[in-house]
Amino acid sequence: MADHIESVLTEKRSFPPSDEFASRAHIRSRAEYDALVSRARENPEAHWEAIARELHWFKPWSQALDWSNPPFAKWFTGATTNLSYNCLDRHLTTHRKNKAALIWEGEPGDIRILTYQMLYQEVCKFGNVLKKLGVERGDRVALYMPLVPELAIAMLACARIGAVHTIVFGGFSAEALRDRINDAKAKLVVTADGGWRRGQVVPLKANVDAAIENTPTITGVVVYRRCGNSIVMKAGRDHDWGEMMAAVDARCPAEELDSEHPLFILYTSGTTGKPKGVLHTTGGYMTGAYITTKWVFDLREEDTYWCTADIGWVTGHSYVVYGPLANGAASVMYEGAPNHPDPGRFWQIIERHGVNIFYTAPTAIRAFIKWGEQWPAKSDLKSLRLLGTVGEPINPEAWMWYREVIGGGRCPIVDTWWQTETGAIMITPIPGAVPTKPGTATLPFPGIDAEVVDKQGKPVPPNSGGYLVVRKPWPSMMRTIFGDDERYKRQYWSEFPGCYFTGDGARRDSDGYFWIMGRVDDVINVAGHRLGTMEIESALVSHPAVAEAAVIGKPDDLKGESVFAFVTLKQGQEGTPALRDELKAWVVKEIGAIARPDDIRFADLLPKTRSGKIMRRLLREIASGKATGDTTTLEDRSVLEKLRAQEEEE
Ligand code: WTA
């Protein structure tokens, strides 16, 4: 970890909520918000219990929080519930029964709308399909699908019968899928023939075929027909979604599950080469996803809500599927690329469905800026009343553009900070109550005890940089790393005793607002996707020509960071342009296109400290063309000269 974190941003603009917005909001004023925050501070457990009571529990809890064995939390102990029940059954006896639950658009332009009743039927049927294929409570099911309603159906069906889903983003390669299946010891894979992306078919089933040549735990594959591309169906192993659904009963009661029953595993990048299976459980996650969706997006019954995230990432889990459906909202899903068939696609979707709440990522916003204002200008965006961002720090210029060009100057922007590990939004404006400033996620969600601390764990004074930690457990926190309790303790709870360490640097300004400064560990953020530098390094080193590799993030206008790799080769290998291309393709094959190095630089040696640690700070400086920093701890200074010289040659 760096000794010192410097913060350079200064931003003075501030935007209080309009009276019109505030007067109709769930939380209508700063005073109301402050009262809520202080009640939550005095008695956090009572605060979370009051929220949990808005949901359905088959059996009430005997204890809100069991923190007797930290950092292993148990929330709502003794209670039983079911998230699928809370997302579906709970609404069927109300006016929501025939309300749109999912409003889906495929990339080619096809539209499907599923009401709560229709979604319920499909979920029950797929629950029975899973059971028929031998899936039982606690079994893991891998979902590797395009963004189609069937993905949400499969998730809700798993939750319904107590199976644990692990969704693998459709952009990951067969190798990455195989590793995740094996780590989770999944029994079944649910996939599709393909998915549409920029007019092309992503061959999901073919990837599954390659992945499961080496997955001993897999007993079957269910294949949804999305694109009609030709696929091989292996008799006895592969099952057609449509045929299976036609042959089962539509009654599938929601299992009464313990509050701590595992709900899903989602793999995310850390500082080692091995992705971490972040485990979330039922009752606490449900409570967090539910209340953050309601308060942060200020959701109203009549809203049409759209979160553009892929469901393969945590944002899609919490804010495309579980949070909105637990609230009985109408959630929009779009399958494809934002610029297909043209860069106006998102704005057409907003106009077509009358979207009121729009939640996307800074990297997307920067792409919209690049494509130009003429695209949003072609569509009527007046239905919008609230905008959100997530995934990385948003630069103030992009924030202002979002506010003016997309929000017409009238929509509050909620910049929401959170992580796969936190399950739900942690630091965010509450839009009717908290004035926003461009570039800051503002204040912790009521009940969340976040702080910025120095290396000793002491809060830093205003405007000093430090480490972002959370000091108290919260319901939607991860419970462990699947199969590796020790790594969970070490990674998140050892740096600052008693605190959860986020891996992010931050500062608080004189209003107490949190300014997130990005990762302080070896994780980079490419287009809002977290990638462990070690993962990419491991992929490079697995190539026969490579001896050693160091990967760093280089600042990038569009993607936030781009992947920059320094590679040393084995004896007798030559760093040719052809090898450079081959290595890029190699990483795509091993991990997926999101991890493709933008730059690869060959080196005789990498700059290392005397203890053998690669000096990434120096590599970062070289990558950004300003190697001026302190080199006194460097083992061999000529290494730096060589790396710099190469830069000039190119
Ligand atoms: C970064 C995505 C600044 C941060 C929900 C965090 C952000 C990591 C923000 C988690 C934000 C997310 N401002 N940085 N509003 N939101 N991040 O697990 O570095 O994919 O630790 O979860 O993204 O990424 P993850």
XYZ file of C-alpha atoms and ligand atoms in Angstrom:
675
model
C 0.000 0.000 0.000
C 1.166 3.526 -0.687
C 2.337 5.473 2.346
C 0.657 8.610 1.359
C -2.272 9.401 -0.852
C -2.519 12.776 -2.385
C -5.729 14.337 -3.505
C -5.746 17.007 -6.159
C -9.353 17.678 -7.107
C -11.015 20.876 -5.983
C -14.622 21.386 -6.922
C -16.834 24.165 -5.663
C -20.138 23.751 -7.533
C -23.059 22.449 -5.484
C -26.599 21.520 -6.531
C -29.327 21.280 -3.894
C -32.420 19.236 -4.781
C -35.187 21.295 -6.367
C -38.293 21.942 -4.251
C -40.309 20.087 -6.825
C -38.165 16.972 -6.509
C -37.798 17.137 -2.743
C -41.490 17.681 -2.036
C -42.417 14.338 -3.599
C -39.409 12.314 -2.455
C -39.274 9.437 0.051
C -36.847 11.479 2.135
C -37.775 15.123 1.640
C -35.262 17.282 3.409
C -31.832 17.413 4.918
C -33.450 17.587 8.363
C -35.406 14.398 7.750
C -32.271 12.736 6.404
C -30.133 13.860 9.348
C -32.701 12.534 11.818
C -32.680 9.189 10.045
C -28.882 9.069 10.022
C -28.612 9.853 13.710
C -31.257 7.285 14.661
C -29.361 4.727 12.597
C -26.110 5.711 14.307
C -27.607 5.338 17.786
C -29.075 1.951 17.054
C -28.031 0.496 13.707
C -29.679 -2.842 14.325
C -33.071 -1.305 15.052
C -32.666 0.795 11.894
C -32.054 -2.270 9.702
C -34.800 -4.227 11.442
C -37.356 -1.522 10.670
C -36.373 -1.746 7.006
C -36.400 -5.549 6.936
C -39.960 -5.491 8.268
C -41.109 -3.927 4.989
C -40.355 -7.306 3.394
C -41.904 -10.744 3.769
C -40.449 -13.246 6.238
C -42.000 -16.662 6.780
C -40.597 -16.686 10.295
C -39.288 -13.625 12.182
C -35.698 -13.312 13.436
C -34.652 -13.772 17.010
C -31.596 -11.538 16.654
C -30.904 -8.771 14.126
C -27.127 -9.190 14.045
C -24.901 -11.939 15.330
C -21.364 -10.493 15.359
C -19.977 -12.923 17.880
C -17.450 -14.330 15.430
C -16.161 -11.368 13.422
C -15.648 -10.879 10.529
C -18.309 -13.527 9.885
C -21.623 -11.734 10.259
C -25.062 -13.264 10.515
C -28.068 -11.052 9.942
C -31.648 -11.735 10.988
C -30.737 -14.997 12.634
C -33.453 -17.541 13.099
C -35.611 -15.955 10.385
C -36.720 -17.659 7.193
C -37.538 -15.908 3.943
C -37.176 -16.205 0.174
C -35.957 -13.490 -2.182
C -37.885 -14.864 -5.160
C -41.051 -14.700 -3.027
C -40.297 -11.104 -2.134
C -39.680 -10.189 -5.772
C -42.755 -11.991 -7.129
C -45.392 -13.640 -4.934
C -45.549 -10.655 -2.588
C -46.799 -8.446 -5.440
C -49.390 -10.832 -6.870
C -52.089 -9.984 -4.363
C -51.731 -6.270 -5.137
C -52.326 -3.964 -8.091
C -48.825 -4.910 -9.244
C -49.954 -8.329 -10.435
C -50.399 -7.105 -14.011
C -47.793 -4.362 -13.863
C -44.698 -4.671 -16.058
C -41.883 -6.259 -14.087
C -39.398 -6.476 -16.970
C -39.465 -4.322 -20.079
C -36.884 -5.880 -22.326
C -35.378 -4.787 -25.618
C -33.192 -7.075 -27.675
C -30.400 -5.558 -29.696
C -32.078 -6.347 -33.040
C -35.125 -4.358 -31.845
C -37.440 -7.058 -30.523
C -39.383 -6.077 -27.392
C -40.837 -8.282 -24.648
C -42.725 -7.220 -21.572
C -43.304 -9.565 -18.664
C -45.786 -8.610 -15.984
C -45.237 -9.753 -12.421
C -47.752 -12.557 -12.964
C -46.039 -13.672 -16.177
C -42.584 -13.520 -14.635
C -43.842 -15.497 -11.654
C -45.126 -18.263 -13.936
C -41.858 -18.509 -15.822
C -39.797 -18.536 -12.642
C -41.931 -21.297 -11.123
C -41.570 -23.375 -14.246
C -37.829 -22.929 -14.407
C -37.591 -23.785 -10.719
C -39.177 -27.095 -11.608
C -36.789 -27.562 -14.533
C -33.862 -27.127 -12.160
C -35.331 -29.633 -9.744
C -35.972 -32.096 -12.540
C -32.296 -31.862 -13.484
C -31.338 -32.776 -9.950
C -30.544 -29.328 -8.541
C -31.094 -29.203 -4.811
C -30.887 -26.619 -2.050
C -27.376 -25.250 -1.778
C -26.222 -26.591 -5.179
C -24.424 -24.085 -7.400
C -25.727 -23.251 -10.845
C -23.571 -21.283 -13.299
C -25.435 -18.816 -15.521
C -23.612 -17.748 -18.689
C -26.182 -15.881 -20.690
C -26.913 -12.805 -22.741
C -29.026 -10.036 -21.241
C -32.383 -11.688 -21.885
C -35.345 -12.086 -19.504
C -34.420 -15.757 -19.158
C -31.320 -14.738 -17.207
C -33.481 -12.975 -14.610
C -35.848 -15.960 -14.685
C -32.991 -18.376 -14.015
C -31.702 -16.212 -11.127
C -35.116 -15.976 -9.505
C -35.696 -19.695 -10.011
C -32.431 -20.527 -8.251
C -33.335 -18.203 -5.391
C -36.765 -19.797 -5.248
C -35.541 -23.331 -4.695
C -32.496 -22.369 -2.625
C -29.889 -23.059 -5.313
C -26.911 -20.685 -5.435
C -26.334 -18.917 -8.732
C -22.992 -17.844 -10.000
C -23.304 -15.608 -13.016
C -20.390 -15.387 -15.385
C -20.368 -12.313 -17.597
C -20.959 -13.313 -21.241
C -17.804 -11.422 -22.266
C -15.587 -13.831 -20.343
C -13.760 -16.536 -22.259
C -14.248 -20.300 -22.018
C -11.158 -20.520 -19.771
C -12.478 -17.917 -17.346
C -15.848 -19.697 -17.289
C -14.194 -23.043 -16.593
C -12.188 -21.659 -13.664
C -15.292 -20.151 -12.076
C -17.339 -23.323 -12.560
C -14.593 -25.370 -10.948
C -14.083 -23.000 -8.037
C -17.831 -22.952 -7.340
C -18.168 -26.702 -8.049
C -21.282 -25.933 -10.052
C -23.642 -28.746 -10.970
C -25.401 -27.191 -13.938
C -24.764 -24.482 -16.518
C -27.565 -22.416 -17.994
C -26.608 -20.712 -21.227
C -27.910 -19.647 -24.623
C -26.929 -20.480 -28.176
C -25.591 -16.935 -28.397
C -26.265 -13.309 -27.608
C -26.321 -10.211 -29.806
C -23.524 -7.674 -29.562
C -23.089 -4.989 -32.250
C -24.952 -7.115 -34.749
C -22.736 -10.153 -34.149
C -23.559 -13.363 -32.331
C -21.439 -14.028 -29.241
C -21.107 -17.849 -29.325
C -21.963 -18.635 -25.728
C -22.842 -22.306 -26.173
C -19.614 -22.978 -28.060
C -17.695 -21.409 -25.163
C -19.568 -23.598 -22.702
C -18.703 -26.680 -24.743
C -15.021 -25.755 -24.544
C -15.194 -24.834 -20.853
C -16.858 -27.990 -19.616
C -14.400 -30.394 -21.144
C -12.649 -29.949 -17.818
C -15.333 -29.416 -15.220
C -15.942 -32.653 -13.322
C -18.885 -31.331 -11.287
C -21.104 -30.362 -14.230
C -23.903 -32.833 -14.910
C -25.978 -30.888 -17.415
C -26.440 -27.796 -19.572
C -29.670 -25.944 -20.308
C -29.648 -23.967 -23.544
C -31.981 -21.091 -24.306
C -32.394 -20.364 -28.020
C -31.764 -16.692 -28.497
C -30.013 -16.179 -31.835
C -30.769 -19.354 -33.772
C -27.084 -19.861 -34.590
C -26.095 -23.434 -35.116
C -24.898 -25.252 -32.030
C -24.056 -28.800 -31.044
C -26.379 -30.391 -28.495
C -24.813 -33.320 -26.713
C -27.422 -35.982 -26.002
C -27.904 -36.759 -22.320
C -26.009 -33.660 -21.222
C -27.582 -30.716 -23.042
C -31.225 -29.761 -22.640
C -33.325 -27.323 -24.643
C -34.823 -24.572 -22.460
C -38.102 -24.470 -24.407
C -38.631 -28.218 -24.373
C -37.883 -28.444 -20.667
C -40.246 -25.572 -19.831
C -43.070 -27.144 -21.822
C -42.828 -30.346 -19.810
C -43.055 -29.033 -16.241
C -45.712 -27.870 -13.854
C -46.201 -24.139 -13.180
C -46.464 -24.583 -9.416
C -43.273 -24.273 -7.457
C -43.644 -22.965 -3.928
C -40.865 -20.698 -2.688
C -38.687 -22.597 -0.228
C -38.557 -21.225 3.301
C -34.852 -20.507 3.548
C -32.762 -19.480 6.491
C -31.848 -15.799 6.380
C -28.196 -16.813 6.031
C -28.851 -19.315 3.246
C -26.352 -18.629 0.422
C -27.934 -16.675 -2.435
C -25.180 -16.153 -4.965
C -21.469 -16.245 -5.621
C -20.035 -13.586 -7.880
C -16.413 -13.667 -8.924
C -14.435 -10.475 -8.734
C -10.837 -9.438 -9.132
C -8.420 -9.138 -6.280
C -4.710 -8.694 -5.904
C -3.802 -12.298 -6.644
C -4.220 -14.166 -9.886
C -7.198 -16.097 -8.611
C -10.632 -14.456 -8.831
C -12.515 -14.342 -5.568
C -15.950 -15.883 -5.231
C -17.774 -13.238 -3.226
C -20.570 -14.951 -1.314
C -23.830 -13.186 -0.511
C -26.641 -14.639 1.561
C -30.384 -14.172 1.510
C -31.965 -11.968 4.185
C -29.332 -9.278 4.591
C -28.632 -8.878 0.882
C -32.357 -8.638 0.176
C -32.775 -5.907 2.799
C -29.861 -3.867 1.450
C -30.771 -4.182 -2.226
C -34.394 -3.337 -1.457
C -33.927 -0.198 0.618
C -31.101 1.318 -1.412
C -33.152 0.971 -4.601
C -36.095 2.649 -2.901
C -34.277 5.582 -1.298
C -31.358 6.233 -3.659
C -33.466 6.082 -6.823
C -36.423 7.543 -4.975
C -38.540 4.929 -6.657
C -42.237 5.596 -7.145
C -44.906 3.129 -8.140
C -45.402 4.719 -11.568
C -41.709 4.923 -12.465
C -40.022 3.222 -15.356
C -36.540 2.475 -14.140
C -33.491 1.572 -16.216
C -30.099 0.413 -15.017
C -27.901 -0.262 -18.059
C -25.496 -2.661 -16.325
C -24.937 -6.185 -17.522
C -26.346 -8.717 -15.081
C -22.960 -10.438 -15.105
C -21.730 -7.678 -12.764
C -22.976 -6.960 -9.282
C -24.760 -3.801 -10.421
C -27.004 -5.937 -12.583
C -27.704 -8.341 -9.721
C -28.741 -5.629 -7.266
C -30.131 -2.904 -9.531
C -31.501 -4.618 -12.642
C -33.073 -7.619 -10.934
C -33.318 -7.954 -7.156
C -33.612 -4.357 -5.918
C -36.170 -3.170 -8.474
C -38.282 -6.337 -8.337
C -38.292 -6.407 -4.530
C -39.766 -2.906 -4.828
C -42.348 -3.933 -7.417
C -40.795 -1.616 -9.997
C -40.866 -1.771 -13.791
C -37.250 -2.562 -14.706
C -35.934 -2.011 -18.231
C -33.378 -4.436 -19.670
C -31.457 -3.896 -22.899
C -29.484 -6.712 -24.463
C -26.929 -5.010 -26.646
C -24.418 -2.257 -27.298
C -25.169 1.441 -26.698
C -24.146 2.331 -30.254
C -26.088 -0.253 -32.173
C -27.379 0.416 -34.749
C -26.320 3.999 -33.987
C -25.120 6.024 -30.971
C -28.676 7.196 -30.304
C -29.870 3.792 -29.110
C -30.017 4.542 -25.365
C -31.901 7.793 -25.922
C -34.399 6.043 -28.200
C -34.980 3.449 -25.486
C -35.595 6.193 -22.938
C -38.131 7.861 -25.214
C -39.816 4.619 -26.303
C -40.431 3.341 -22.786
C -40.757 6.679 -21.019
C -37.819 5.983 -18.705
C -37.866 8.131 -15.554
C -34.769 6.897 -13.753
C -31.547 6.148 -15.609
C -28.481 4.543 -13.995
C -25.281 4.043 -15.976
C -21.470 4.178 -15.729
C -18.998 7.057 -16.175
C -17.224 5.197 -18.971
C -20.516 5.118 -20.905
C -21.040 8.817 -20.234
C -17.581 9.616 -21.604
C -18.427 7.613 -24.727
C -21.694 9.568 -25.138
C -19.745 12.824 -24.869
C -17.381 11.632 -27.558
C -20.214 10.600 -29.877
C -21.761 14.051 -29.575
C -24.838 15.891 -28.376
C -26.621 15.416 -31.682
C -27.542 11.873 -30.618
C -29.425 12.610 -27.388
C -30.900 15.687 -29.124
C -32.821 13.428 -31.505
C -34.886 11.880 -28.689
C -37.343 13.266 -26.176
C -35.733 12.795 -22.776
C -38.278 14.771 -20.756
C -39.522 11.687 -18.948
C -36.220 11.528 -17.015
C -36.329 12.785 -13.439
C -33.286 11.158 -11.829
C -29.853 10.089 -13.094
C -27.286 7.814 -11.509
C -23.714 6.659 -12.025
C -21.623 3.819 -10.646
C -18.389 1.943 -11.194
C -15.591 4.475 -11.022
C -15.004 8.088 -10.074
C -16.806 10.419 -12.460
C -14.837 13.417 -13.615
C -16.662 16.712 -12.912
C -16.835 17.635 -16.622
C -18.591 14.385 -17.464
C -20.923 14.929 -14.487
C -21.852 18.418 -15.725
C -22.435 17.139 -19.244
C -24.656 14.349 -17.888
C -26.614 16.871 -15.855
C -27.092 19.396 -18.644
C -27.347 17.330 -21.821
C -29.129 14.207 -20.544
C -30.850 15.570 -17.451
C -31.865 18.902 -18.989
C -30.470 20.602 -15.876
C -33.427 19.366 -13.806
C -32.502 15.825 -12.696
C -30.501 15.143 -9.531
C -27.498 12.878 -10.133
C -26.788 10.107 -7.654
C -23.109 9.125 -7.827
C -23.211 5.800 -6.000
C -20.110 4.198 -4.514
C -20.181 0.523 -3.657
C -18.594 -2.834 -4.537
C -19.348 -6.446 -5.349
C -18.409 -7.119 -1.741
C -20.800 -4.574 -0.245
C -23.807 -5.979 -2.126
C -25.592 -2.646 -2.173
C -24.927 1.088 -2.474
C -22.876 2.453 0.452
C -22.010 6.084 -0.240
C -24.482 8.126 -2.226
C -26.599 11.237 -2.262
C -30.192 10.741 -1.141
C -31.651 12.777 -3.982
C -34.400 14.754 -2.228
C -32.217 15.625 0.741
C -28.506 15.885 0.008
C -27.050 18.616 -2.249
C -24.751 17.102 -4.856
C -21.380 18.280 -6.134
C -19.826 17.048 -9.374
C -17.375 14.234 -8.697
C -18.357 13.135 -5.192
C -20.525 10.259 -3.991
C -21.354 12.575 -1.026
C -22.389 10.804 2.192
C -22.834 7.274 3.554
C -26.237 5.651 3.198
C -28.122 5.807 6.527
C -26.823 2.990 8.717
C -23.426 2.751 6.971
C -20.439 3.768 9.073
C -17.798 4.709 6.487
C -14.621 6.623 7.296
C -11.335 7.686 5.733
C -8.369 6.674 7.868
C -4.579 6.810 7.843
C -2.298 3.770 7.957
C -2.801 3.517 11.709
C -6.558 3.448 11.266
C -7.174 6.957 12.634
C -9.631 9.238 10.814
C -7.768 11.799 8.728
C -8.574 15.523 8.880
C -10.763 17.084 6.172
C -9.214 17.190 2.716
C -6.451 14.714 3.473
C -6.297 11.512 1.510
C -6.539 8.148 3.241
C -8.024 4.685 3.110
C -11.743 4.092 2.851
C -13.033 1.695 5.517
C -16.384 0.645 6.957
C -16.438 0.343 10.728
C -19.626 -1.571 11.387
C -21.201 -4.609 9.757
C -24.166 -3.987 7.442
C -26.807 -6.447 6.200
C -25.755 -6.776 2.539
C -22.053 -7.265 3.273
C -20.345 -10.277 1.723
C -20.149 -13.200 4.109
C -16.914 -14.772 2.928
C -14.886 -15.722 -0.111
C -16.433 -18.979 -1.223
C -14.289 -21.815 0.121
C -11.641 -19.506 1.577
C -12.522 -17.945 4.941
C -8.870 -17.148 5.625
C -8.477 -15.140 2.472
C -11.652 -13.224 3.362
C -10.178 -12.278 6.741
C -6.783 -11.425 5.342
C -7.963 -9.470 2.340
C -10.633 -7.325 3.939
C -10.260 -7.339 7.720
C -6.570 -7.459 8.572
C -5.259 -4.115 7.319
C -7.315 -2.040 9.762
C -8.309 -4.137 12.776
C -12.054 -4.223 13.341
C -12.766 -2.473 10.039
C -13.684 -3.651 6.580
C -11.073 -2.295 4.148
C -12.460 -1.426 0.737
C -9.172 -1.211 -1.171
C -10.098 2.335 -2.229
C -8.456 5.626 -1.363
C -10.640 8.633 -0.542
C -10.768 11.999 1.154
C -13.570 13.857 2.889
C -14.104 17.545 2.227
C -15.113 20.150 4.793
C -18.790 19.139 4.352
C -17.876 15.553 5.189
C -18.459 14.457 1.577
C -16.469 11.450 0.361
C -14.339 11.851 -2.763
C -13.286 8.439 -4.000
C -9.780 8.467 -5.426
C -9.676 4.954 -6.862
C -7.966 1.717 -5.905
C -4.881 1.652 -3.753
C -4.222 -2.041 -4.372
C -3.220 -3.821 -7.543
C -6.607 -3.685 -9.127
C -7.364 -1.513 -12.123
C -10.662 -0.194 -13.326
C -11.122 -0.542 -17.071
C -14.403 0.834 -18.377
C -15.954 0.324 -14.960
C -14.823 -3.288 -14.731
C -12.479 -4.339 -12.013
C -9.504 -6.304 -13.212
C -6.787 -7.693 -11.021
C -3.400 -6.872 -12.506
C -2.213 -10.252 -11.194
C -4.855 -12.043 -13.206
C -3.625 -10.508 -16.433
C -0.019 -11.107 -15.408
C -0.774 -14.789 -14.770
C -2.409 -15.041 -18.168
C 0.654 -13.502 -19.850
C 3.090 -15.703 -17.962
C 1.196 -18.800 -19.034
C 2.300 -18.041 -22.619
C 5.364 -20.137 -23.509
C 7.451 -17.140 -24.628
C 6.939 -15.066 -21.479
C 9.201 -15.107 -18.432
C 7.698 -12.356 -16.328
C 5.005 -9.734 -16.650
C 3.861 -6.643 -14.781
C 0.539 -5.020 -15.577
C -0.526 -1.553 -14.566
C -3.382 0.809 -15.367
C -2.607 3.801 -17.574
C -4.992 6.772 -17.388
C -7.336 6.720 -20.376
C -9.820 9.406 -21.401
C -12.557 6.995 -22.327
C -12.038 3.852 -20.292
C -10.743 5.444 -17.103
C -7.742 3.184 -17.240
C -6.248 1.073 -19.985
C -4.250 -2.126 -19.559
C -0.493 -1.596 -19.956
C 1.781 -4.633 -19.747
C 5.536 -4.864 -19.305
C 6.806 -8.253 -20.393
C 10.183 -9.958 -20.158
C 10.731 -12.882 -22.504
C 12.408 -16.229 -22.084
C 15.914 -16.791 -23.472
C 15.981 -16.860 -27.230
C 12.591 -15.153 -27.681
C 12.333 -11.899 -29.526
C 9.884 -9.101 -28.803
C 8.445 -8.671 -32.282
C 5.221 -6.863 -33.229
C 3.794 -10.264 -34.167
C 4.484 -11.590 -30.673
C 2.885 -8.478 -29.200
C -0.320 -9.200 -31.145
C -0.151 -12.841 -30.191
C 0.100 -11.963 -26.501
C -2.874 -9.632 -26.731
C -4.933 -12.389 -28.341
C -3.657 -14.797 -25.694
C -5.025 -12.649 -22.871
C -8.373 -12.383 -24.664
C -8.510 -16.153 -24.881
C -7.522 -16.647 -21.247
C -9.743 -13.994 -19.672
C -11.843 -12.168 -22.241
C -11.753 -9.072 -24.425
C -12.137 -6.694 -21.459
C -8.651 -7.635 -20.284
C -6.872 -7.189 -23.641
C -3.673 -5.170 -23.087
C -3.747 -1.886 -24.990
C 0.031 -1.607 -24.783
C 2.703 -4.222 -24.347
C 6.294 -3.166 -23.793
C 9.096 -5.714 -23.864
C 11.858 -5.364 -21.295
C 15.052 -7.218 -20.406
C 14.257 -6.819 -16.737
C 11.523 -5.249 -14.659
C 12.323 -2.588 -12.081
C 12.384 -4.266 -8.684
C 13.147 -3.333 -5.148
C 15.961 -5.082 -3.352
C 13.381 -7.384 -1.810
C 12.213 -8.349 -5.276
C 8.911 -6.451 -5.422
C 8.075 -4.996 -8.793
C 7.933 -1.211 -8.501
C 4.617 -0.565 -10.090
C 4.702 3.109 -9.301
C 7.720 3.462 -11.580
C 6.040 1.446 -14.299
C 2.984 3.665 -14.041
C 5.167 6.705 -14.438
C 6.895 5.214 -17.454
C 3.561 4.277 -19.004
C 2.260 7.799 -18.625
C 5.558 9.212 -19.877
C 6.702 10.947 -16.698
C 9.288 8.845 -14.911
C 10.460 11.393 -12.398
C 9.774 9.724 -9.043
C 12.044 8.466 -6.345
C 14.198 5.569 -7.515
C 16.407 5.132 -4.473
C 14.997 1.731 -3.562
C 15.511 0.401 -7.050
C 17.770 -2.644 -7.324
C 19.195 -1.925 -10.773
C 18.828 1.572 -12.173
C 19.900 0.711 -15.685
C 16.586 -1.133 -16.048
C 14.721 2.138 -15.960
C 16.980 3.726 -18.529
C 16.339 0.840 -20.890
C 12.587 1.025 -20.475
C 12.608 4.751 -21.089
C 14.861 4.426 -24.102
C 12.413 2.011 -25.659
C 9.673 4.540 -25.198
C 11.595 7.013 -27.301
C 12.252 4.506 -30.050
C 8.579 3.724 -30.523
C -15.042 1.636 -7.965
C -19.247 -1.994 -8.768
C -15.792 5.987 -7.524
C -14.291 1.539 -6.644
C -20.521 -1.553 -8.027
C -14.802 0.239 -6.055
C -16.359 3.764 -7.716
C -14.949 -0.616 -7.289
C -17.735 4.102 -7.672
C -15.979 -1.697 -7.131
C -18.083 5.495 -7.578
C -17.539 1.943 -7.821
N -17.073 6.382 -7.506
N -15.406 4.699 -7.639
N -19.337 5.915 -7.575
N -18.433 2.950 -7.745
N -16.284 2.424 -7.820
O -16.930 -4.578 -7.391
O -12.905 1.473 -6.896
O -17.263 -3.994 -9.829
O -13.922 -0.343 -5.121
O -18.610 -2.944 -7.999
O -15.354 0.304 -8.325
O -16.186 -2.390 -8.330
P -17.241 -3.561 -8.424
